[in-house]
Coordinates of C-alpha atoms and ligand atoms in Angstrom, one line a residue:
M273 CA 83.5 34.7 105.1
S274 CA 86.7 34.5 102.8
S275 CA 86.1 31.1 101.9
W276 CA 82.4 31.4 100.7
I277 CA 83.6 34.4 98.4
F278 CA 86.3 31.9 97.1
F279 CA 83.8 29.2 96.7
L280 CA 81.7 31.9 94.6
L281 CA 84.7 32.7 92.5
A282 CA 85.5 29.0 91.8
L283 CA 81.9 28.6 90.7
T284 CA 82.3 31.7 88.3
I285 CA 85.8 30.9 86.9
C286 CA 85.0 26.9 86.5
P287 CA 81.4 26.6 85.0
G288 CA 82.3 23.5 83.2
A289 CA 83.5 21.6 86.4
H290 CA 79.7 20.5 86.7
S291 CA 79.1 19.8 83.3
I292 CA 78.7 16.6 81.6
R293 CA 81.3 15.0 79.4
F294 CA 82.1 11.9 77.0
A295 CA 84.2 9.4 78.7
T296 CA 85.2 7.8 75.5
T297 CA 87.0 9.5 72.7
S298 CA 86.4 6.8 70.4
P299 CA 84.6 7.1 67.6
T300 CA 85.6 10.9 67.7
D301 CA 83.3 13.5 66.0
G302 CA 83.0 13.5 62.2
E303 CA 85.0 10.3 61.9
I304 CA 84.1 7.7 59.0
L305 CA 83.4 4.2 60.0
N306 CA 83.3 1.4 58.0
V307 CA 81.0 -1.7 58.5
C308 CA 80.2 -4.8 56.6
V309 CA 76.5 -5.8 55.9
N310 CA 74.7 -7.9 58.4
D311 CA 77.5 -6.9 60.9
K312 CA 77.0 -4.7 63.9
L313 CA 77.3 -0.9 64.3
V314 CA 78.5 -0.5 67.5
L315 CA 78.8 3.4 68.8
P316 CA 80.1 3.2 72.4
W317 CA 79.6 6.8 73.4
T318 CA 79.6 7.1 77.2
L319 CA 78.6 10.1 79.1
L320 CA 79.8 10.7 82.5
L321 CA 77.8 12.9 84.8
T322 CA 78.5 14.2 88.3
S323 CA 75.8 14.1 91.1
A324 CA 74.8 17.9 90.3
D325 CA 73.9 17.2 86.8
V326 CA 70.7 15.8 85.8
L327 CA 70.3 14.2 82.4
D328 CA 67.2 15.6 80.7
D329 CA 67.0 13.2 77.5
I330 CA 69.3 11.7 74.9
K331 CA 68.1 11.5 71.2
W332 CA 70.0 9.5 68.5
Y333 CA 69.3 10.7 64.9
F334 CA 70.2 9.2 61.5
T335 CA 70.7 11.2 58.3
D336 CA 70.8 9.3 55.1
H337 CA 72.4 10.1 51.8
T338 CA 69.3 12.2 50.6
Q339 CA 70.4 14.4 53.9
T340 CA 67.0 13.4 55.0
K341 CA 67.5 13.6 59.1
E342 CA 65.2 11.4 61.4
M343 CA 65.1 10.7 65.1
I344 CA 65.7 6.9 65.5
A345 CA 65.7 6.7 69.2
I346 CA 65.3 8.6 72.6
S347 CA 66.0 8.1 76.2
A348 CA 64.3 10.5 78.7
N349 CA 63.3 10.0 82.4
G350 CA 64.6 6.3 82.5
M351 CA 62.9 5.4 79.5
F352 CA 64.1 4.5 76.2
L353 CA 62.0 4.7 73.1
Q354 CA 63.1 3.6 69.4
V355 CA 61.6 4.1 66.1
P356 CA 59.7 0.9 65.5
A357 CA 61.5 0.6 62.1
Y358 CA 64.6 0.1 64.2
A359 CA 62.9 -1.8 67.0
A360 CA 64.2 -5.2 66.3
R361 CA 68.0 -4.4 65.8
L362 CA 68.7 -1.0 68.1
H363 CA 70.0 -1.4 71.5
V364 CA 71.2 1.3 74.2
L365 CA 74.8 0.8 75.7
N366 CA 75.6 2.3 78.9
T367 CA 72.8 4.9 78.8
S368 CA 74.2 6.9 75.7
G369 CA 75.9 4.4 73.2
L370 CA 74.1 2.6 70.6
E371 CA 74.3 -0.9 68.9
L372 CA 72.9 -1.6 65.8
S373 CA 72.5 -5.0 64.1
H374 CA 72.1 -6.4 61.0
M375 CA 73.5 -3.5 59.0
T376 CA 72.4 -2.9 55.3
A377 CA 73.5 -0.6 52.7
E378 CA 70.5 1.5 53.5
D379 CA 71.8 2.2 57.0
A380 CA 75.0 4.1 55.4
G381 CA 74.9 7.8 56.6
N382 CA 75.4 10.0 59.8
Y383 CA 74.7 9.0 63.3
T384 CA 74.0 11.6 65.9
M385 CA 73.9 11.5 69.5
E386 CA 72.5 14.3 71.4
A387 CA 72.4 14.5 75.1
V388 CA 70.8 17.6 77.1
S389 CA 71.5 18.0 80.7
H390 CA 71.1 20.6 83.4
D391 CA 72.7 21.3 86.6
S392 CA 71.6 22.7 90.2
S393 CA 71.5 26.0 88.8
G394 CA 69.2 25.4 85.8
K395 CA 72.1 25.9 83.5
T396 CA 71.5 23.5 80.5
T397 CA 74.4 21.7 78.5
T398 CA 74.1 20.1 75.0
M399 CA 76.5 17.5 74.0
Q400 CA 76.6 15.8 70.5
R401 CA 78.6 13.8 68.6
S402 CA 78.2 12.7 64.9
V403 CA 80.0 9.8 63.0
H404 CA 79.7 8.8 59.0
V405 CA 79.2 5.3 58.5
D406 CA 80.0 3.5 55.4
V407 CA 78.4 0.3 54.7
G408 CA 80.3 -2.4 52.5
G409 CA 79.0 -5.8 50.9
G410 CA 81.7 -7.7 48.8
L411 CA 84.6 -6.3 47.4
Q412 CA 84.1 -2.3 47.6
T413 CA 85.7 -1.3 44.4
T414 CA 84.1 0.8 41.7
D415 CA 83.2 -2.5 39.5
G416 CA 83.2 -5.3 42.2
E417 CA 86.6 -6.4 40.9
L418 CA 90.4 -5.7 41.8
H419 CA 92.6 -4.5 39.0
V420 CA 96.4 -3.7 39.1
T421 CA 97.2 -1.1 36.8
Y422 CA 100.5 0.0 35.5
N423 CA 101.8 3.6 35.2
P424 CA 104.7 3.6 32.7
T425 CA 105.8 7.0 33.4
A426 CA 108.5 7.6 35.6
V427 CA 108.3 9.9 38.7
P428 CA 110.4 10.6 41.7
D429 CA 109.3 8.5 44.7
S430 CA 109.1 9.9 48.6
T431 CA 113.0 8.9 48.3
G432 CA 113.8 10.9 45.1
Q433 CA 114.4 8.0 43.3
W434 CA 113.0 7.1 39.8
S435 CA 110.2 4.9 39.9
V436 CA 107.3 3.5 37.8
Q437 CA 104.2 2.7 39.6
L438 CA 101.5 0.0 40.0
D439 CA 98.4 0.9 41.3
C440 CA 95.7 -1.7 42.9
G441 CA 92.2 -0.7 43.2
T442 CA 89.8 1.1 42.7
F443 CA 88.4 1.2 46.0
T444 CA 85.4 3.1 47.0
F445 CA 86.0 3.9 50.7
L446 CA 85.4 7.4 51.7
A447 CA 88.6 7.2 54.1
S448 CA 91.5 4.6 53.9
P449 CA 90.2 1.1 53.8
P450 CA 90.3 -0.7 57.3
F451 CA 93.1 -3.1 55.7
N452 CA 96.3 -3.2 53.8
V453 CA 96.7 -5.0 50.5
Q454 CA 99.9 -7.5 50.0
W455 CA 101.9 -7.3 46.8
R456 CA 103.7 -10.2 45.5
F457 CA 106.7 -9.8 43.3
P458 CA 107.6 -12.0 40.3
S459 CA 110.3 -13.4 42.6
G460 CA 108.0 -14.5 45.2
R461 CA 108.6 -11.8 47.7
T462 CA 105.8 -10.2 49.4
I463 CA 105.3 -7.1 51.2
T464 CA 102.0 -5.4 52.8
G465 CA 101.1 -2.0 53.9
T466 CA 101.9 0.1 50.6
S467 CA 100.6 3.6 50.5
Y468 CA 97.0 4.4 49.9
K469 CA 95.8 7.4 47.8
N470 CA 92.4 8.3 45.7
G471 CA 91.1 4.4 45.8
H472 CA 94.6 2.9 45.1
F473 CA 97.2 1.3 47.0
T474 CA 100.6 2.0 45.0
L475 CA 103.8 0.3 44.7
W476 CA 106.8 2.0 43.5
L477 CA 109.2 0.3 41.5
S478 CA 112.8 1.8 41.0
A479 CA 115.5 0.3 39.2
P480 CA 116.3 -2.4 38.9
V481 CA 112.6 -3.3 38.0
E482 CA 112.0 -7.1 38.1
G483 CA 110.2 -8.1 35.0
G484 CA 107.1 -10.4 35.4
N485 CA 103.9 -11.1 37.3
Y486 CA 103.0 -8.6 40.2
T487 CA 100.0 -9.8 42.4
C488 CA 97.8 -7.4 44.6
R489 CA 95.9 -9.2 47.1
I490 CA 93.6 -8.9 50.4
P491 CA 95.0 -10.9 52.8
E492 CA 93.0 -13.6 54.3
E493 CA 93.2 -12.2 57.6
S494 CA 91.8 -9.2 56.4
S495 CA 88.7 -10.5 54.5
Q496 CA 86.7 -9.8 57.5
N497 CA 87.4 -6.0 57.5
A498 CA 87.1 -5.6 53.6
C499 CA 83.7 -7.3 53.7
L500 CA 84.6 -10.4 51.7
H501 CA 82.0 -12.9 52.6
G502 CA 81.6 -15.4 49.9
D503 CA 84.1 -17.2 47.5
N504 CA 82.7 -15.0 44.6
D505 CA 84.7 -11.6 45.8
K506 CA 88.0 -12.4 43.9
A507 CA 90.4 -10.9 46.2
E508 CA 93.5 -10.5 44.1
A509 CA 94.5 -9.4 40.7
T510 CA 97.8 -9.9 38.6
L511 CA 99.4 -7.7 36.2
H512 CA 102.6 -8.6 34.1
V513 CA 105.3 -6.0 33.9
D514 CA 107.9 -6.0 30.9
G515 CA 111.2 -5.6 33.1
T516 CA 113.1 -4.1 30.0
E517 CA 110.5 -1.6 29.1
A518 CA 110.2 -0.4 32.8
R519 CA 113.9 -0.3 32.8
L520 CA 114.0 1.8 29.8
V521 CA 111.5 3.9 31.1
L522 CA 113.7 4.6 33.8
L523 CA 116.7 5.2 32.1
E524 CA 115.0 7.6 29.8
A525 CA 113.7 9.7 32.6
H526 CA 117.3 9.5 34.3
Q527 CA 118.8 10.7 31.3
A528 CA 116.4 13.5 31.0
A529 CA 116.9 14.8 34.5
L530 CA 120.3 14.6 33.6
Q531 CA 119.9 16.9 30.5
K532 CA 117.7 19.1 32.2
Q533 CA 120.3 19.4 35.1
N534 CA 122.9 20.0 32.1
D535 CA 120.6 22.8 30.6
L536 CA 120.4 24.4 34.5
L537 CA 124.2 24.2 34.4
K538 CA 124.6 25.8 30.9
T539 CA 122.6 28.4 31.5
E540 CA 124.3 29.2 35.3
N541 CA 127.5 29.1 33.5
S542 CA 126.2 31.4 30.8
H543 CA 125.0 33.7 33.8
L544 CA 128.3 33.5 35.4
K545 CA 130.0 34.3 32.3
D546 CA 127.8 37.4 31.7
N547 CA 128.4 38.4 35.1
L548 CA 132.0 38.3 35.0
T549 CA 132.0 40.2 31.7
Q550 CA 130.2 42.9 33.2
Q551 CA 132.5 42.7 36.3
L552 CA 135.1 43.5 34.2
R553 CA 133.5 46.2 32.3
Q554 CA 133.1 47.7 35.8
Q555 CA 136.5 47.1 36.6
H556 CA 137.5 48.6 33.4
L557 CA 135.4 51.6 34.3
F558 CA 136.8 51.8 37.7
Q559 CA 140.3 52.0 36.4
E560 CA 139.6 54.6 33.7
E561 CA 138.0 56.9 36.5
T562 CA 140.9 56.2 38.9
S563 CA 143.3 57.2 36.1
Q564 CA 141.2 60.3 35.3
L565 CA 141.1 61.0 39.3
R566 CA 144.9 60.8 39.2
D567 CA 145.3 63.3 36.1
N568 CA 142.9 65.6 38.1
L569 CA 144.9 65.5 41.1
T570 CA 148.2 66.4 39.2
H571 CA 146.5 69.2 37.3
Q572 CA 145.3 70.5 40.9
Q573 CA 148.8 69.9 42.5
Q574 CA 150.0 71.9 39.5
A575 CA 147.6 74.7 39.9
L576 CA 148.4 74.8 43.8
Q577 CA 152.2 74.9 43.0
Q578 CA 151.5 77.9 40.8
T579 CA 149.4 79.5 43.3
N580 CA 151.9 79.0 45.8
T581 CA 154.7 80.5 43.7
A582 CA 152.4 83.5 43.1
L583 CA 151.6 83.8 46.7
A584 CA 155.4 83.4 47.5
Q585 CA 156.1 86.5 45.0
L586 CA 153.7 88.6 46.3
N587 CA 154.9 87.6 49.9
S588 CA 158.3 88.9 48.9
T589 CA 157.1 92.0 47.4
Q590 CA 155.1 92.6 50.1
G591 CA 158.2 91.8 52.2
R592 CA 160.3 94.9 50.3
H593 CA 161.2 97.4 52.8
V594 CA 163.2 100.3 51.4
S595 CA 163.2 103.9 53.0
F596 CA 166.1 106.2 53.9
H597 CA 166.7 109.5 55.8
A598 CA 170.2 111.2 55.8
R599 CA 171.0 114.7 56.8
G600 CA 173.9 117.2 56.9
L601 CA 176.6 117.8 54.3
Q602 CA 179.9 115.9 54.3
N603 CA 181.0 118.5 51.4
A604 CA 179.4 122.2 52.5
G605 CA 181.2 123.7 49.8
P606 CA 181.3 121.7 46.6
S607 CA 182.1 122.6 43.1
S608 CA 179.2 122.7 40.5
G609 CA 178.2 119.4 39.6
D610 CA 179.7 117.5 42.4
T611 CA 177.7 114.9 44.1
M612 CA 176.3 116.2 47.5
I613 CA 177.0 113.7 50.3
V614 CA 174.8 113.7 52.9
P615 CA 176.6 111.7 55.6
T616 CA 174.5 111.2 58.9
V617 CA 172.1 108.4 58.4
L618 CA 168.9 108.2 60.7
T619 CA 167.1 105.5 58.7
N620 CA 168.4 103.0 55.9
E621 CA 166.0 100.3 55.9
G622 CA 167.0 97.8 53.1
N623 CA 170.4 99.7 53.2
A624 CA 170.1 101.1 49.6
Y625 CA 171.7 104.4 50.6
N626 CA 175.3 104.7 50.9
S627 CA 176.3 107.4 52.9
S628 CA 179.9 107.5 52.1
T629 CA 179.2 108.2 48.2
G630 CA 175.8 109.6 48.3
Y631 CA 174.2 107.5 46.1
F632 CA 171.0 105.7 46.6
T633 CA 171.1 102.6 44.4
A634 CA 167.5 100.8 44.0
P635 CA 167.2 97.4 45.1
Y636 CA 164.1 96.8 43.0
S637 CA 162.5 98.3 40.2
G638 CA 159.4 100.2 41.4
T639 CA 157.8 103.7 42.1
Y640 CA 159.7 105.4 44.6
F641 CA 159.3 109.0 46.3
F642 CA 162.2 111.2 47.5
A643 CA 162.5 114.7 49.2
V644 CA 165.0 116.8 49.5
T645 CA 165.7 120.0 51.6
S646 CA 168.9 122.5 51.6
G647 CA 169.9 125.8 51.3
S648 CA 172.3 128.8 51.1
L649 CA 174.8 130.1 54.0
T650 CA 176.6 132.6 51.3
T651 CA 175.4 136.0 51.5
N652 CA 173.7 137.3 48.2
K653 CA 173.9 133.8 46.9
Y654 CA 171.2 131.6 45.9
A655 CA 171.6 127.9 46.4
R656 CA 170.6 125.4 43.7
F657 CA 170.5 121.7 43.9
D658 CA 169.5 118.8 41.4
L659 CA 167.8 115.4 42.2
L660 CA 169.0 112.8 39.2
V661 CA 167.8 109.5 38.5
D662 CA 170.8 107.8 36.4
G663 CA 172.0 111.1 35.5
T664 CA 168.4 112.6 34.4
L665 CA 167.2 115.7 36.1
V666 CA 163.8 114.8 37.7
A667 CA 163.7 117.7 40.1
Y668 CA 165.4 120.8 41.3
G669 CA 165.5 123.4 44.0
K670 CA 166.5 126.6 44.3
T671 CA 166.1 129.2 47.4
T672 CA 163.5 132.1 46.6
D673 CA 166.0 134.6 48.1
P674 CA 169.9 135.0 48.3
G675 CA 171.7 133.7 51.4
P676 CA 172.5 133.5 54.2
G677 CA 170.2 131.4 55.8
E678 CA 167.6 130.5 52.6
S679 CA 166.3 127.1 52.4
T680 CA 163.9 125.4 50.0
S681 CA 162.4 121.6 49.5
I682 CA 161.9 119.7 46.7
H683 CA 160.4 116.2 46.2
A684 CA 159.6 113.7 43.5
V685 CA 157.4 110.4 42.6
V686 CA 159.4 108.5 40.1
H687 CA 160.0 105.2 38.6
V688 CA 163.2 103.8 39.0
A689 CA 164.6 100.6 37.4
Q690 CA 166.5 98.2 39.6
G691 CA 170.2 98.9 40.0
L692 CA 169.8 102.6 38.9
R693 CA 171.4 105.4 40.9
V694 CA 169.9 108.5 42.3
W695 CA 172.0 111.2 43.6
L696 CA 171.9 115.3 44.4
R697 CA 174.2 117.3 42.5
A698 CA 175.4 120.6 43.6
G699 CA 174.7 123.7 41.4
Q700 CA 176.5 127.0 41.3
S701 CA 179.5 127.4 43.8
V702 CA 177.8 128.2 47.0
D703 CA 178.2 127.2 50.7
Y704 CA 175.3 125.0 51.5
Y705 CA 173.3 125.3 54.8
S706 CA 174.4 122.0 56.0
S707 CA 172.3 121.8 59.2
V708 CA 169.0 122.0 57.3
T709 CA 170.1 120.0 54.5
S710 CA 168.4 116.2 54.3
F711 CA 167.9 113.6 51.6
S712 CA 165.0 111.0 52.0
G713 CA 163.4 108.3 49.9
F714 CA 161.5 104.9 49.9
L715 CA 159.8 102.5 47.8
L716 CA 156.0 103.3 47.2
Y717 CA 155.8 99.7 45.4
S718 CA 157.7 97.5 43.6
D719 CA 157.0 96.2 40.0
Ligands
NAG1100 C1 77.8 13.6 57.4 O1 78.8 14.2 58.4 C2 79.8 14.8 57.6 C3 80.4 15.7 58.8 O2 80.8 14.9 59.9 C4 79.4 15.6 56.7 O3 80.5 16.3 55.8 C5 78.6 14.8 55.7 O4 78.2 15.6 54.8 C6 77.5 14.1 56.5 N1 76.8 13.5 55.4 C7 75.5 13.2 55.5 C8 74.6 12.2 54.5 O5 74.5 13.9 56.4
NAG1101 C1 79.6 -0.3 78.8 O1 79.3 -1.4 79.3 C2 79.7 -2.3 79.0 C3 78.5 -3.8 78.9 O2 77.6 -3.4 78.2 C4 80.8 -2.6 79.9 O3 81.6 -3.7 79.7 C5 81.7 -1.2 79.7 O4 82.8 -1.6 81.1 C6 80.7 0.0 80.1 N1 81.8 0.9 79.8 C7 81.7 2.0 80.5 C8 82.7 3.2 80.3 O5 80.7 2.4 81.2
NAG1102 C1 101.7 -14.1 34.6 O1 100.1 -14.1 34.6 C2 99.4 -14.3 33.2 C3 98.2 -14.3 33.5 O2 97.9 -13.0 34.1 C4 100.0 -15.9 33.0 O3 99.1 -16.3 31.9 C5 101.1 -16.2 33.0 O4 101.6 -17.6 32.9 C6 101.9 -15.8 34.4 N1 103.6 -15.9 34.0 C7 104.2 -16.1 35.1 C8 105.5 -16.5 34.8 O5 103.7 -16.7 36.3
NAG1103 C1 124.6 37.4 38.3 O1 124.5 38.7 39.1 C2 123.0 39.2 39.2 C3 123.3 40.3 40.1 O2 124.4 41.2 39.2 C4 122.8 38.1 40.2 O3 121.6 38.4 40.9 C5 122.8 36.8 39.7 O4 122.5 36.0 40.7 C6 124.3 36.6 39.2 N1 124.3 35.3 38.5 C7 125.4 34.1 38.9 C8 125.2 33.2 38.4 O5 125.9 34.3 39.6
NAG1104 C1 138.1 65.1 36.3 O1 138.1 66.7 35.8 C2 137.3 67.1 34.7 C3 137.0 68.4 34.8 O2 138.4 69.1 35.0 C4 135.8 66.3 35.2 O3 134.8 66.7 34.1 C5 135.8 64.9 35.6 O4 134.5 64.6 36.1 C6 136.8 64.9 36.5 N1 137.1 63.5 36.8 C7 136.9 63.0 37.9 C8 137.0 61.2 38.1 O5 136.5 63.7 39.1
NAG1105 C1 155.1 84.8 53.4 O1 155.9 85.2 54.3 C2 155.8 84.8 55.4 C3 156.4 85.6 56.2 O2 157.8 86.0 55.7 C4 156.1 83.3 55.6 O3 155.9 82.7 56.7 C5 155.4 82.7 54.8 O4 155.6 81.1 54.4 C6 155.4 83.1 53.3 N1 154.4 82.5 52.4 C7 154.8 82.1 51.1 C8 153.8 81.5 50.4 O5 155.8 82.1 50.8
NAG1106 C1 179.7 102.4 49.9 O1 180.5 102.8 48.4 C2 181.6 102.7 48.5 C3 182.6 103.0 47.4 O2 181.9 102.2 46.1 C4 182.1 101.0 49.1 O3 183.4 101.0 49.0 C5 181.4 100.8 50.2 O4 181.5 99.4 50.7 C6 180.2 101.3 50.2 N1 179.4 101.2 51.3 C7 178.1 100.2 51.6 C8 177.6 100.2 52.9 O5 177.9 99.5 50.7

C-alpha cells in the first residue's frame, strides 16, 4: 500500500526521469561552427530515449542570412525524408544527428534540430538545439589578404608594462578563428597563440623593442582549419618596425606617466598642506577656547569664593547669640547717679553682661532690646531709675505711687555700636525694692 503511494510520489516529483535527453553536449546550443567550402558539416547530436518514451518525429531546419527558415529533413515512424535540394548530400547520424557534405557559401546560416516525443502518460516533450555555421572559402579576411598593422601608441599591456601593438588580420570570423597565428620577430624567434579580438591577433611589444621585420603567419598545420586550399592564399604578412621610433614612443609614454604621477603627488601634497593648515587653525581655535574656559573657570572660582565669604559672614551673623537676664540689687541704697548693680545672673549668652560692674558691653553693633523693672521700699518716696547707653538716657522709670512696695518697668529698642556700654543709673536717694529688680536685654539683629 505504502510503496504504491511512494511510486505515485516519485512520478510526481521526478517528471523528467522519463524524458528524452541529449547524449552529447557538443555542439552546444547557439555555438558558432566554422566549416570550409567543400568540407562536411557534422552535427553529431544524439538523443537518448528510455523504454517508456516514444519518439514522434525529428525535424531539421535551416535558416539562411535572410532569416528564411526551411525544413530540410524529417524523421518520423522510422522513415527519413529529406528535401530534394539536399537529397544527395544529407545523411542522418544515430537517429538524430546530421551530416551535410560539400558545403558552399550558401550553406552558411543556422541549423536547428527539433525532436518531439511522448511518454506512456501521453505527455509531450520537445527537444531543440541550434548552431550557427560559418562557411569559409580561402583566406577569411575583409579583403582576402593578410595584413600586419602597427599601432604606434603606447598602451599598458595586461601586465601593466608600456607596449606598442602589432595587429594581424582583419579576419571575418564571427567568433575566434579555429587556429592561431605565428609571429616571427626580426631576430628569427617565433611565438604562437597571441590574443584575438575584433578580427585581429595582437602582438604586444614592450621595451626594448626589436627593430626590423615582423611576420604574421598562419602555420601550415592550421591551413586546413583556416580553409586555405590553394597556393593563391598568401598566408603571411610582414611589417617593418622602426625600433628607435618604437622605443621613443615607449619612453615618451613612460615619461608622461611619470609626469602624471608627479602631478598627482603634487596635488596630494598640496591637499596635505591644506589639511595641515586647517588642522593648525583648528588647534589654535581649540587652544583659544581652552584658555577662555580657563578664564571662565577662574572667574567662577572667584565668584564662588565671594559667595562663600558672604555665606560665612551670614553664617557668623546668624550665629550671634547675645542675651542676658539678671535680678536683685547689690547696692539697694545707692547714692543718686550711682550705677545699679544687678548681681544675680540667670542668663548671660555671649557673656556681655558683667554682674560685678552692672555694665552690659555690646559685643556687636546692632539693634538691642532692653527691659528693666525696679521699685521703692522707702515710705513716701518714689523710685526712679535711668537706662543709659554710653551715658545717654534712652528710657527711665518712676513708680506712680510712693513706697513702700511700689514698682515699675521700662523697655527700649535701641541701636548700640560695638563696645559701647549700657547700664542702670540710680535716681534720688531711695532704698530700691531689690527682690523685684531685674535687668534684661538681647540682640535683636546685628548689622
Ligand atoms: C542564428 O542563431 C543565433 C542564436 O543561436 C542568432 O543570434 C542568430 O541571429 C541566428 N542567425 C540566423 C541567420 O538565423
Ligand atoms: C553514432 O554513430 C557512429 C557511427 O555512425 C558510432 O560510431 C557512434 O558510436 C554513435 N554514437 C552514439 C552516441 O551512439
Ligand atoms: C623587410 O621586409 C621588406 C619587405 O617587406 C624587405 O624589403 C626587407 O629587405 C626586409 N628586411 C629584412 C632585414 O629582412
Ligand atoms: C584632507 O582632509 C579631508 C577631510 O578633512 C579628507 O577628505 C582628505 O582625504 C584629506 N586629504 C589628504 C590628502 O589627506
Ligand atoms: C566664557 O564666558 C563667556 C561669558 O562669561 C561666554 O560668552 C563664553 O562663551 C565662555 N567661553 C567658554 C569657552 O565657555
Ligand atoms: C556655617 O556654620 C555652620 C555651623 O556653624 C558650619 O558648619 C558651616 O560650615 C558654616 N558655613 C560657612 C559657609 O561658613
Ligand atoms: C567684670 O569687670 C571687672 C572690673 O572691670 C573685671 O575685673 C572682671 O574681669 C569682669 N568680669 C568679666 C566676667 O568680664
